[in-house]
């Protein structure tokens, strides 16, 4: 019997960017695009940047640069080109025809990574919805590439289903996914309302992708969230209870990482997930202090939070990865509190817990009281609106240690 060794064809890609604004660093953006390509399983064999007053409306880059890309692709044996911006259907179609190879954009690349990373049913629904929205506007431009054999970046998820190249079927599938997602959102809202009823405060851990959010959650709460040195290592939000040194408790929620040029398809599809930051009481902003682009990444996070309506909350900025950078000076903090930490080694995490304890104690009054048994109903008030730290039943009554909001204090005094 003869055995055949089937190997997935290695994708060798050339990255292309257009610099239209001096304030943007397209070369740094291409470095990030290279990381994204690597996460998707492609090898970058070349990078090209064109300076233009505006992106070419028909082909993204000019005719001369197209010839340069074609020559480089032949020389480096590349079988794909990835553009650093979202391409229109016409741009993608025209570029594929001119270059005679597969052309992708940043959005398609990120969607592909999300398709690979999605684990839970909610994550898979959100990714497929984002992919179909992206593809529905590009059926004409993608018709040829969707019929190709071979797979690779851009073909995972719904792109493999040939029948969904029909616009009507895609629309009906989008409707079905929206209905499924609506049920998931109802379930998420129910969980949030239960948390509110339990009067537990929540803190959303946000930050640029690969800043160390999952590592922080794992180290502080013992959660077992996947933590890798890769972009978008985790997609699905995870919530864990953290008990602080003084007995107070807070819920920490790890959220999907942010990135520059985050595709609007993803923001829409992942709205229920991203809104964990909107409904949280506090924001914990994790920054990779070892990254030269840390300040730019911070601004991306601020802009995304504003886009989600998650403003007006107290922000704790954690300058992470101090084990890699002993001294890092970053200005323009938009935070109420800033601490230097290393989520990997545990450096500075005790200070984080102390700060959270202080914040939770604000607007609360600590009481130690012996309630007669006929006033036991007041203890229920404490359970409902405050934090009951301990209760001890004695012959003369119920000895209670608790923290209660200032507005409730007169009713339990």
C-alpha positions as a printed NumPy array, in Angstrom:
array([[  0.   ,   0.   ,   0.   ],
       [  1.324,   3.442,  -0.916],
       [  0.991,   6.289,   1.565],
       [  0.798,   9.9  ,   0.516],
       [  2.122,  12.709,   2.691],
       [ -0.269,  15.617,   2.464],
       [  1.291,  18.869,   3.65 ],
       [ -0.432,  22.212,   3.874],
       [  1.1  ,  24.594,   1.368],
       [  3.208,  27.199,   3.18 ],
       [  1.86 ,  30.669,   2.564],
       [  4.636,  33.091,   1.695],
       [  3.326,  36.622,   1.683],
       [  4.408,  40.146,   0.851],
       [  3.07 ,  42.959,   3.024],
       [  2.051,  46.218,   1.363],
       [  1.157,  49.519,   3.035],
       [  0.338,  53.06 ,   1.903],
       [  1.622,  56.068,   3.841],
       [ -0.753,  59.006,   3.317],
       [ -0.212,  60.868,   6.57 ],
       [  3.12 ,  61.807,   8.168],
       [  1.597,  61.296,  11.604],
       [  1.079,  57.572,  10.885],
       [  3.985,  55.149,  11.109],
       [  3.179,  52.702,   8.329],
       [  6.419,  50.773,   8.876],
       [  5.446,  50.034,  12.497],
       [  1.973,  49.081,  11.308],
       [  3.559,  46.603,   8.864],
       [  5.577,  45.091,  11.737],
       [  2.286,  44.418,  13.508],
       [  0.812,  43.069,  10.265],
       [  3.779,  40.67 ,  10.082],
       [  2.927,  39.416,  13.589],
       [ -0.682,  38.941,  12.518],
       [  0.432,  37.037,   9.415],
       [  2.651,  34.82 ,  11.57 ],
       [ -0.227,  34.127,  13.944],
       [ -2.32 ,  33.09 ,  10.914],
       [  0.442,  30.712,   9.811],
       [  2.021,  32.722,   6.975],
       [  5.678,  33.602,   6.451],
       [  6.472,  37.198,   5.505],
       [  9.086,  37.324,   2.743],
       [  8.922,  41.011,   1.847],
       [  7.491,  44.426,   2.798],
       [  6.756,  47.454,   0.624],
       [  5.443,  50.905,   1.521],
       [  4.255,  53.501,  -0.98 ],
       [  4.018,  57.208,  -0.118],
       [  0.909,  58.671,  -1.713],
       [ -1.383,  61.64 ,  -1.151],
       [ -4.298,  59.198,  -1.063],
       [ -4.912,  55.481,  -1.472],
       [ -5.473,  54.561,  -5.148],
       [ -9.256,  54.079,  -5.488],
       [ -8.943,  51.243,  -7.997],
       [ -5.867,  49.267,  -6.975],
       [ -4.847,  50.577,  -3.5  ],
       [ -1.284,  51.215,  -4.782],
       [ -0.08 ,  52.848,  -7.996],
       [  0.84 ,  51.07 , -11.227],
       [  4.601,  51.336, -10.659],
       [  4.339,  49.839,  -7.175],
       [  2.186,  46.994,  -8.558],
       [  5.031,  46.091, -10.931],
       [  7.453,  46.226,  -7.983],
       [  5.232,  43.911,  -5.916],
       [  4.876,  41.475,  -8.834],
       [  8.656,  41.353,  -9.331],
       [  9.281,  40.846,  -5.611],
       [  6.66 ,  38.076,  -5.461],
       [  8.4  ,  36.239,  -8.309],
       [ 11.829,  36.715,  -6.766],
       [ 10.758,  35.559,  -3.281],
       [  8.419,  32.794,  -4.511],
       [  5.504,  34.475,  -2.702],
       [  1.975,  33.17 ,  -3.241],
       [  0.035,  35.951,  -1.517],
       [ -0.095,  39.688,  -0.816],
       [ -1.551,  41.262,   2.331],
       [ -2.484,  44.959,   2.337],
       [ -2.381,  46.917,   5.586],
       [ -5.829,  48.502,   5.129],
       [ -9.31 ,  47.246,   4.364],
       [ -9.7  ,  46.956,   0.594],
       [-12.849,  47.626,  -1.355],
       [-14.187,  44.766,  -3.523],
       [-12.927,  46.536,  -6.66 ],
       [ -9.439,  47.1  ,  -5.21 ],
       [ -9.127,  43.452,  -4.199],
       [-10.402,  42.175,  -7.548],
       [ -8.176,  44.518,  -9.578],
       [ -5.072,  43.716,  -7.513],
       [ -5.635,  39.962,  -7.845],
       [ -5.964,  40.331, -11.611],
       [ -2.81 ,  42.482, -11.87 ],
       [ -0.652,  40.43 ,  -9.484],
       [ -2.041,  36.998, -10.448],
       [ -1.939,  35.785,  -6.85 ],
       [ -4.151,  35.795,  -3.768],
       [ -4.686,  39.261,  -2.274],
       [ -5.871,  39.797,   1.3  ],
       [ -6.35 ,  42.831,   3.52 ],
       [ -5.813,  43.443,   7.241],
       [ -9.495,  42.834,   8.018],
       [ -9.56 ,  39.443,   6.276],
       [ -6.378,  38.458,   8.126],
       [ -7.8  ,  39.37 ,  11.539],
       [-11.068,  37.589,  10.747],
       [ -9.065,  34.496,   9.807],
       [ -7.198,  34.557,  13.147],
       [-10.47 ,  34.97 ,  15.009],
       [-11.932,  31.988,  13.127],
       [ -8.96 ,  29.899,  14.248],
       [ -9.096,  31.117,  17.865],
       [-12.856,  30.929,  18.527],
       [-13.625,  28.133,  20.993],
       [-17.034,  28.745,  22.556],
       [-20.298,  28.682,  20.627],
       [-20.695,  32.435,  21.203],
       [-17.215,  33.132,  19.832],
       [-17.881,  31.008,  16.759],
       [-21.206,  32.741,  16.103],
       [-19.597,  36.174,  16.442],
       [-16.712,  35.291,  14.131],
       [-18.957,  33.775,  11.469],
       [-21.268,  36.787,  11.612],
       [-18.323,  39.162,  11.154],
       [-16.968,  37.073,   8.267],
       [-20.301,  36.926,   6.464],
       [-20.835,  40.68 ,   6.834],
       [-17.395,  41.226,   5.354],
       [-18.006,  38.792,   2.498],
       [-21.544,  39.91 ,   1.688],
       [-20.194,  43.247,   0.487],
       [-17.485,  41.523,  -1.546],
       [-19.26 ,  38.73 ,  -3.397],
       [-18.284,  40.102,  -6.786],
       [-14.67 ,  40.678,  -5.811],
       [-14.33 ,  37.355,  -3.975],
       [-16.222,  35.114,  -6.396],
       [-13.055,  33.85 ,  -8.083],
       [-11.026,  33.412,  -4.867],
       [-13.852,  31.615,  -3.066],
       [-13.961,  29.011,  -5.824],
       [-10.248,  28.183,  -5.445],
       [ -9.06 ,  24.908,  -3.989],
       [ -6.258,  24.717,  -1.456],
       [ -7.458,  26.709,   1.546],
       [ -5.178,  28.903,   3.615],
       [ -5.738,  32.363,   5.08 ],
       [ -9.165,  33.742,   4.336],
       [-10.807,  30.388,   3.652],
       [-11.481,  29.24 ,   7.217],
       [-15.032,  29.428,   8.534],
       [-17.911,  30.315,   6.218],
       [-15.589,  31.014,   3.274],
       [-15.313,  27.265,   2.708],
       [-19.05 ,  26.885,   2.082],
       [-19.486,  27.453,  -1.637],
       [-23.271,  27.773,  -1.469],
       [-22.887,  30.833,   0.767],
       [-21.426,  32.769,  -2.12 ],
       [-25.016,  33.407,  -3.034],
       [-26.094,  36.742,  -1.572],
       [-29.581,  35.54 ,  -0.627],
       [-28.24 ,  32.557,   1.324],
       [-25.688,  34.737,   3.095],
       [-28.429,  37.163,   4.119],
       [-30.565,  34.365,   5.542],
       [-27.54 ,  32.933,   7.383],
       [-26.74 ,  36.375,   8.859],
       [-30.354,  36.644,  10.078],
       [-30.131,  33.224,  11.726],
       [-26.809,  34.096,  13.395],
       [-28.223,  37.388,  14.681],
       [-31.09 ,  35.51 ,  16.294],
       [-28.667,  33.055,  17.925],
       [-26.505,  35.934,  19.129],
       [-29.551,  37.727,  20.538],
       [-30.24 ,  34.674,  22.718],
       [-26.624,  34.662,  23.881],
       [-26.84 ,  38.393,  24.679],
       [-30.006,  37.793,  26.736],
       [-28.121,  35.138,  28.696],
       [-25.195,  37.542,  29.202],
       [-27.582,  40.302,  30.374],
       [-29.137,  37.845,  32.823],
       [-25.712,  36.998,  34.238],
       [-24.932,  40.725,  34.59 ],
       [-28.227,  41.363,  36.419],
       [-27.48 ,  38.485,  38.807],
       [-24.077,  39.973,  39.518],
       [-25.692,  43.34 ,  40.226],
       [-28.21 ,  41.69 ,  42.551],
       [-25.301,  40.14 ,  44.436],
       [-23.84 ,  43.651,  44.729],
       [-20.431,  42.474,  43.556],
       [-18.363,  45.142,  41.84 ],
       [-16.74 ,  44.232,  38.53 ],
       [-13.507,  45.276,  36.847],
       [-12.948,  44.734,  33.12 ],
       [ -9.369,  43.941,  32.105],
       [ -8.751,  45.708,  28.792],
       [ -5.689,  46.4  ,  26.711],
       [ -3.947,  45.998,  23.406],
       [ -3.699,  42.44 ,  22.165],
       [ -0.796,  40.51 ,  23.743],
       [ -0.387,  43.058,  26.557],
       [ -0.727,  40.325,  29.207],
       [ -4.413,  40.488,  30.207],
       [ -4.961,  36.731,  30.431],
       [ -1.703,  36.246,  32.329],
       [ -2.872,  38.865,  34.842],
       [ -6.207,  37.097,  35.328],
       [ -4.483,  33.725,  35.695],
       [ -1.929,  34.989,  38.224],
       [ -4.425,  36.901,  40.367],
       [ -7.317,  34.421,  40.405],
       [ -5.838,  31.045,  39.47 ],
       [ -7.902,  30.96 ,  36.269],
       [ -6.662,  28.684,  33.516],
       [ -7.193,  30.95 ,  30.539],
       [ -4.997,  30.255,  27.49 ],
       [ -2.019,  32.595,  27.699],
       [  0.412,  32.739,  24.778],
       [  2.863,  35.267,  23.398],
       [  0.665,  35.712,  20.33 ],
       [ -1.837,  38.255,  19.059],
       [ -5.438,  37.386,  19.973],
       [ -4.472,  34.29 ,  21.987],
       [ -7.889,  34.435,  23.687],
       [-11.203,  35.648,  22.278],
       [-13.844,  34.625,  24.762],
       [-14.33 ,  36.713,  27.913],
       [-13.645,  34.931,  31.189],
       [-14.902,  36.16 ,  34.569],
       [-13.35 ,  35.066,  37.856],
       [-13.943,  36.05 ,  41.479],
       [-10.991,  37.668,  43.281],
       [-10.992,  37.696,  47.086],
       [ -8.797,  40.52 ,  48.373],
       [ -6.622,  40.464,  51.491],
       [ -9.249,  42.281,  53.6  ],
       [-12.016,  39.85 ,  52.614],
       [-13.657,  42.071,  50.012],
       [-14.482,  40.485,  46.664],
       [-14.498,  41.732,  43.091],
       [-15.191,  40.091,  39.728],
       [-12.416,  40.361,  37.128],
       [-13.344,  39.923,  33.454],
       [-10.728,  39.304,  30.767],
       [-11.802,  40.812,  27.421],
       [-10.702,  40.421,  23.802],
       [ -7.61 ,  42.448,  22.941],
       [ -7.813,  45.697,  20.992],
       [ -5.722,  46.478,  17.919],
       [ -5.208,  49.429,  15.597],
       [ -7.545,  49.489,  12.599],
       [ -9.896,  47.09 ,  14.414],
       [-12.387,  46.041,  11.702],
       [-15.845,  47.495,  12.264],
       [-17.308,  44.083,  11.362],
       [-15.64 ,  42.718,  14.492],
       [-16.722,  45.61 ,  16.707],
       [-20.316,  45.018,  15.649],
       [-20.206,  41.231,  15.969],
       [-18.326,  41.247,  19.287],
       [-20.337,  44.093,  20.79 ],
       [-21.879,  41.943,  23.545],
       [-18.411,  40.695,  24.498],
       [-16.703,  44.079,  24.309],
       [-19.518,  45.662,  26.308],
       [-18.198,  43.885,  29.406],
       [-16.021,  47.005,  29.665],
       [-19.049,  49.272,  29.284],
       [-20.952,  47.682,  32.178],
       [-17.971,  47.212,  34.514],
       [-17.512,  49.406,  37.575],
       [-13.77 ,  49.801,  36.999],
       [-11.416,  49.492,  34.035],
       [ -8.041,  47.776,  34.47 ],
       [ -5.935,  48.84 ,  31.483],
       [ -2.972,  46.496,  30.943],
       [ -0.115,  48.036,  28.925],
       [  2.907,  46.211,  27.52 ],
       [  5.536,  48.626,  28.855],
       [  8.286,  46.765,  26.967],
       [  6.761,  47.594,  23.587],
       [  8.266,  50.66 ,  21.825],
       [  4.76 ,  51.408,  20.502],
       [  3.189,  51.32 ,  23.983],
       [  2.02 ,  54.924,  23.898],
       [  0.302,  54.468,  20.517],
       [ -1.277,  51.242,  21.754],
       [ -2.64 ,  53.086,  24.797],
       [ -4.329,  55.627,  22.532],
       [ -5.898,  52.811,  20.491],
       [ -7.395,  51.406,  23.711],
       [ -8.722,  54.832,  24.762],
       [-10.345,  55.337,  21.352],
       [-11.921,  51.864,  21.392],
       [-13.302,  52.4  ,  24.911],
       [-14.791,  55.693,  23.757],
       [-16.299,  53.955,  20.722],
       [-17.929,  51.403,  23.051],
       [-19.27 ,  54.099,  25.388],
       [-17.135,  52.769,  28.264],
       [-16.114,  56.188,  29.538],
       [-16.467,  57.987,  32.853],
       [-15.109,  55.061,  34.883],
       [-12.066,  54.951,  37.111],
       [ -9.142,  53.51 ,  35.131],
       [ -6.274,  51.617,  36.714],
       [ -3.341,  51.513,  34.307],
       [ -0.928,  48.632,  34.869],
       [  2.435,  49.055,  33.154],
       [  3.044,  45.343,  32.607],
       [  6.155,  43.3  ,  31.668],
       [  8.465,  45.251,  33.992],
       [ 10.63 ,  42.121,  34.104],
       [ 11.51 ,  42.889,  30.476],
       [ 11.945,  46.656,  30.902],
       [ 13.321,  47.765,  34.296],
       [ 12.663,  51.467,  33.654],
       [ 10.059,  52.667,  31.16 ],
       [  8.888,  56.272,  30.935],
       [  5.568,  56.68 ,  29.102],
       [  3.698,  59.964,  29.231],
       [  0.135,  61.01 ,  28.526],
       [ -1.547,  58.701,  31.023],
       [ -5.31 ,  58.954,  30.885],
       [ -5.736,  57.078,  34.138],
       [ -6.717,  57.688,  37.734],
       [ -4.072,  55.285,  39.027],
       [ -0.871,  53.875,  37.526],
       [  1.151,  50.937,  38.837],
       [  4.194,  49.068,  37.517],
       [  3.728,  45.294,  37.499],
       [  4.81 ,  42.023,  35.962],
       [  1.842,  39.685,  35.61 ],
       [  4.236,  36.84 ,  34.789],
       [  6.431,  37.139,  37.904],
       [  3.811,  38.614,  40.253],
       [  5.737,  41.851,  40.811],
       [  3.436,  44.679,  41.96 ],
       [  0.269,  42.556,  42.172],
       [ -0.078,  43.02 ,  45.947],
       [ -0.209,  46.778,  45.321],
       [ -2.938,  46.15 ,  42.736],
       [ -4.991,  44.231,  45.329],
       [ -4.486,  46.993,  47.92 ],
       [ -5.646,  49.603,  45.417],
       [ -8.746,  47.56 ,  44.558],
       [ -9.525,  47.227,  48.283],
       [ -9.286,  51.009,  48.693],
       [-11.537,  51.632,  45.703],
       [-14.157,  49.145,  46.924],
       [-14.114,  50.774,  50.362],
       [-14.917,  54.218,  48.918],
       [-18.427,  55.374,  49.771],
       [-18.756,  52.432,  52.147],
       [-18.811,  52.402,  55.93 ],
       [-17.291,  49.555,  57.905],
       [-19.481,  48.383,  60.793],
       [-19.094,  45.925,  63.666],
       [-22.446,  45.493,  65.375],
       [-24.431,  43.094,  67.517],
       [-27.976,  42.871,  66.16 ],
       [-30.716,  41.529,  68.441],
       [-32.492,  38.583,  66.839],
       [-35.649,  40.676,  66.36 ],
       [-33.59 ,  42.98 ,  64.034],
       [-32.284,  40.143,  61.851],
       [-34.023,  41.761,  58.867],
       [-31.314,  44.449,  58.86 ],
       [-28.729,  41.785,  58.079],
       [-30.676,  40.94 ,  54.925],
       [-30.376,  44.614,  53.922],
       [-26.606,  44.342,  54.354],
       [-26.53 ,  41.204,  52.206],
       [-28.555,  42.922,  49.494],
       [-26.741,  46.249,  49.316],
       [-23.4  ,  45.829,  51.099],
       [-20.775,  43.204,  51.842],
       [-21.357,  40.904,  54.797],
       [-17.839,  39.98 ,  55.906],
       [-18.798,  37.772,  58.852],
       [-21.745,  36.893,  61.102],
       [-21.588,  35.061,  64.422],
       [-24.705,  33.824,  66.248],
       [-24.429,  34.363,  70.   ],
       [-26.817,  34.123,  72.953],
       [-27.466,  37.864,  72.883],
       [-27.745,  38.386,  69.139],
       [-25.932,  38.251,  65.788],
       [-22.427,  39.736,  65.734],
       [-21.808,  41.223,  62.28 ],
       [-18.813,  42.688,  60.475],
       [-19.759,  44.341,  57.201],
       [-19.3  ,  47.187,  54.756],
       [-22.417,  49.069,  53.721],
       [-23.013,  51.942,  51.27 ],
       [-23.387,  55.331,  52.919],
       [-27.015,  55.632,  51.782],
       [-27.893,  52.313,  53.469],
       [-26.007,  53.001,  56.717],
       [-28.892,  54.889,  58.466],
       [-31.215,  51.904,  57.869],
       [-28.894,  49.411,  59.556],
       [-27.562,  51.699,  62.295]])
